[in-house]
Amino acid sequence: MLKSQQNLIINPLLEQLNKVMNRLLYIHGFRSVGLCYKGSIIKQFAPDALTPNLPYPPKLAMALLEDLINFYLKTSQSLCLIGSSLGGYYATYLAEKYQLKAILINPVIDAYKTLYPAIGRVNISYNQKSFLWTKDLLEDLRDFQISCITPTHYLVLLQKGDKILDYKIAASFFSQCQLVIEEKGSHHFDNFESKKDLILSFANF
C-alpha cells in the first residue's frame, strides 16, 4: 500500500478521534472487514467506535493501528481495544506494547500455525474482493507474537462451538485473565450483542 493510500484511510479516522475522549478500537479478523458482524454491533452501542478496514499484510495493518493509537494517546484519555480472531492476536501485541485494555473474541494465539494453511488466494467474507496470502506475509506475523501477558489488561470471550479455533488454547493462554467461556456458539461469536454491558463496563465507558 502506498503512503498516500494509507493516509486516505488514516486521516478520516484521526478526525474522528478528536471528537470523543473515550474510544473503542475494533480490530477485525483475517478474512473480514471493519463493519463485519461484530463491528456493526459495536457501532450500534458505541457509535464513536473506530472500525477500520485493515490492510491484509500484517506489517501494514500494524502500522495503521499504531498510527491510530499513537495519535489517540496524545489527544485523549481512554482507549480500549476489541480484537476478534487474528484481530485478537494483534490486540494482544498492542495491549502489551501500549499498556492498554483489550477485549478479545475467540482470539488467535499462534498466528503462524493457524494461518499457514491459508497460503494462496483468500476471499474476503463480506465483499467480492480477495488477496494473495504468501509465506512472506505469514512470516511477518512472528514479529507480533507475545509470550508473556499482563492478565489485568484482558477480557476474553470464548465459545466452545468455535470450529475454526480450539477455544481451549486461548483459555489456557489467558487463564489468569477475566474469561467468559460459553457453550456452543461459533467462531464469529453468536449473540455478541448480549455482551454490550460487559464490554462497556470493562472498558470503563
Coordinates of C-alpha atoms in Angstrom, one line a residue:
M1 CA 0.0 0.0 0.0
L2 CA 1.3 3.5 -0.9
K3 CA 1.8 6.0 1.8
S4 CA -0.8 8.3 0.1
Q5 CA -3.3 5.4 0.1
Q6 CA -2.7 4.7 3.8
N7 CA -3.2 8.4 4.6
L8 CA -6.6 8.2 2.9
I9 CA -7.6 5.5 5.5
I10 CA -5.9 7.2 8.5
N11 CA -6.9 10.8 8.1
P12 CA -10.7 10.5 8.4
L13 CA -10.1 8.2 11.4
L14 CA -7.9 10.8 13.0
E15 CA -10.6 13.4 12.5
Q16 CA -13.0 11.1 14.4
L17 CA -10.5 10.8 17.3
N18 CA -10.6 14.5 18.0
K19 CA -14.3 14.4 18.9
V20 CA -14.5 11.9 21.7
M21 CA -12.5 11.3 24.9
N22 CA -13.2 7.6 25.4
R23 CA -12.9 5.2 22.5
L24 CA -13.2 1.7 21.4
L25 CA -11.0 0.5 18.6
Y26 CA -12.2 -2.7 16.9
I27 CA -9.6 -4.9 15.1
H28 CA -11.2 -7.3 12.7
G29 CA -10.0 -10.8 11.8
F30 CA -8.2 -12.4 8.8
R31 CA -10.9 -12.6 6.1
S32 CA -13.0 -9.8 7.5
V33 CA -13.7 -6.1 7.4
G34 CA -14.2 -3.4 10.0
L35 CA -18.0 -3.3 9.7
C36 CA -18.5 -7.0 9.9
Y37 CA -21.0 -8.8 12.2
K38 CA -19.2 -7.7 15.4
G39 CA -18.0 -4.4 14.1
S40 CA -21.6 -3.4 13.1
I41 CA -22.9 -4.4 16.6
I42 CA -20.2 -2.4 18.3
K43 CA -21.1 0.7 16.2
Q44 CA -24.7 0.3 17.4
F45 CA -23.9 0.5 21.1
A46 CA -20.8 2.7 20.7
P47 CA -21.4 4.9 17.6
D48 CA -18.0 6.6 18.1
A49 CA -16.0 3.4 17.9
L50 CA -13.4 3.1 15.3
T51 CA -13.8 0.1 13.0
P52 CA -11.1 0.4 10.3
N53 CA -10.6 -1.9 7.4
L54 CA -7.1 -3.2 7.8
P55 CA -4.6 -3.9 5.1
Y56 CA -4.1 -7.6 4.8
P57 CA -0.2 -7.5 5.1
P58 CA 0.5 -7.8 8.8
K59 CA 3.1 -5.0 8.9
L60 CA 0.9 -2.6 7.2
A61 CA -2.1 -3.5 9.4
M62 CA 0.0 -3.0 12.5
A63 CA 1.4 0.3 11.1
L64 CA -2.1 1.7 10.6
L65 CA -3.2 0.6 14.1
E66 CA -0.1 2.0 15.8
D67 CA -0.6 5.4 13.9
L68 CA -4.2 5.5 15.3
I69 CA -3.1 4.5 18.8
N70 CA -0.2 7.0 19.0
F71 CA -2.4 9.8 17.8
Y72 CA -5.1 8.9 20.2
L73 CA -2.9 8.6 23.2
K74 CA -1.6 12.1 22.6
T75 CA -5.1 13.6 22.4
S76 CA -7.4 11.6 24.6
Q77 CA -7.9 9.9 27.9
S78 CA -9.0 6.3 27.4
L79 CA -8.7 3.7 24.7
C80 CA -9.8 0.1 24.8
L81 CA -9.1 -2.4 22.0
I82 CA -11.5 -5.1 20.8
G83 CA -9.9 -7.8 18.7
S84 CA -11.5 -10.8 17.0
S85 CA -9.6 -13.9 15.8
L86 CA -6.4 -12.5 14.1
G87 CA -7.5 -9.1 15.4
G88 CA -7.2 -10.6 18.9
Y89 CA -3.7 -11.6 18.1
Y90 CA -2.9 -8.0 17.0
A91 CA -4.7 -6.6 20.0
T92 CA -2.7 -8.7 22.4
Y93 CA 0.6 -7.3 21.0
L94 CA -0.7 -3.7 21.1
A95 CA -2.2 -4.1 24.6
E96 CA 1.2 -5.1 25.9
K97 CA 3.2 -2.6 24.0
Y98 CA 1.0 0.4 24.9
Q99 CA -0.4 -0.9 28.2
L100 CA -4.0 -0.8 27.0
K101 CA -7.1 -2.8 28.0
A102 CA -8.2 -5.3 25.3
I103 CA -11.3 -7.4 24.8
L104 CA -10.5 -10.5 22.8
I105 CA -13.1 -12.5 21.0
N106 CA -12.2 -16.1 20.0
P107 CA -8.6 -14.9 19.6
V108 CA -5.8 -16.5 17.6
I109 CA -2.8 -17.4 19.8
D110 CA -0.3 -18.9 17.4
A111 CA -1.0 -16.9 14.2
Y112 CA 1.8 -18.6 12.2
K113 CA 0.4 -22.1 12.8
T114 CA -3.2 -21.0 12.4
L115 CA -2.8 -19.2 9.1
Y116 CA -0.2 -21.4 7.4
P117 CA -2.9 -23.5 5.7
A118 CA -4.4 -20.3 4.3
I119 CA -1.4 -19.6 1.9
G120 CA -2.8 -18.9 -1.5
R121 CA -5.7 -16.8 -2.8
V122 CA -8.0 -15.7 0.1
N123 CA -11.6 -14.5 -0.4
I124 CA -12.9 -11.8 2.0
S125 CA -16.1 -12.8 3.6
Y126 CA -18.0 -9.5 3.3
N127 CA -17.3 -8.4 -0.2
Q128 CA -16.2 -9.8 -3.6
K129 CA -12.5 -9.0 -3.0
S130 CA -9.6 -11.3 -2.5
F131 CA -5.9 -11.1 -1.7
L132 CA -2.9 -13.3 -2.0
W133 CA -1.6 -14.7 1.3
T134 CA 2.1 -15.6 0.9
K135 CA 4.7 -17.3 3.1
D136 CA 6.5 -14.0 3.5
L137 CA 3.4 -12.4 4.9
L138 CA 2.9 -15.4 7.2
E139 CA 6.4 -14.9 8.5
D140 CA 5.7 -11.3 9.3
L141 CA 3.2 -12.5 11.9
R142 CA 6.0 -13.8 14.0
D143 CA 7.0 -10.2 14.8
F144 CA 3.8 -9.7 16.9
Q145 CA 3.9 -12.9 18.9
I146 CA 3.5 -12.3 22.7
S147 CA 4.6 -14.9 25.2
C148 CA 4.0 -13.1 28.5
I149 CA 0.9 -11.0 29.2
T150 CA -0.5 -8.7 31.9
P151 CA -3.6 -10.5 33.0
T152 CA -5.5 -7.4 34.2
H153 CA -5.4 -6.0 30.7
Y154 CA -7.8 -8.6 29.2
L155 CA -11.4 -9.7 29.0
V156 CA -11.5 -12.8 26.9
L157 CA -14.7 -14.1 25.3
L158 CA -14.8 -17.6 24.0
Q159 CA -17.4 -20.0 22.7
K160 CA -16.8 -23.8 22.7
G161 CA -18.6 -24.2 19.4
D162 CA -15.8 -22.3 17.5
K163 CA -15.0 -24.7 14.6
I164 CA -12.1 -22.6 13.4
L165 CA -10.0 -22.3 16.6
D166 CA -9.8 -24.6 19.6
Y167 CA -11.1 -22.5 22.4
K168 CA -9.0 -24.4 25.0
I169 CA -5.8 -23.0 23.6
A170 CA -6.9 -19.4 24.3
A171 CA -8.5 -20.4 27.6
S172 CA -5.1 -21.8 28.7
F173 CA -3.1 -18.9 27.5
F174 CA -5.4 -16.4 29.1
S175 CA -6.2 -18.5 32.2
Q176 CA -5.3 -15.7 34.6
C177 CA -7.4 -13.1 32.9
Q178 CA -11.1 -12.4 33.1
L179 CA -12.6 -15.2 31.0
V180 CA -16.1 -15.8 29.7
I181 CA -16.5 -19.3 28.2
E182 CA -19.9 -20.2 26.7
E183 CA -21.3 -23.5 25.5
K184 CA -22.0 -23.9 21.8
G185 CA -21.7 -20.8 19.7
S186 CA -19.4 -20.2 16.7
H187 CA -16.2 -18.5 15.6
H188 CA -17.9 -15.3 14.9
F189 CA -19.4 -15.4 18.4
D190 CA -23.1 -15.9 18.5
N191 CA -25.3 -13.4 20.3
F192 CA -22.4 -10.9 20.5
E193 CA -24.9 -8.1 21.2
S194 CA -25.6 -9.6 24.6
K195 CA -22.1 -8.7 25.7
K196 CA -22.7 -4.9 25.4
D197 CA -22.9 -4.1 29.1
L198 CA -19.9 -6.4 29.9
I199 CA -17.8 -4.7 27.2
L200 CA -18.7 -1.2 28.2
S201 CA -18.1 -1.9 31.9
F202 CA -14.7 -3.5 31.2
A203 CA -13.7 -0.5 29.0
N204 CA -14.9 1.9 31.8
F205 CA -17.4 3.6 29.5

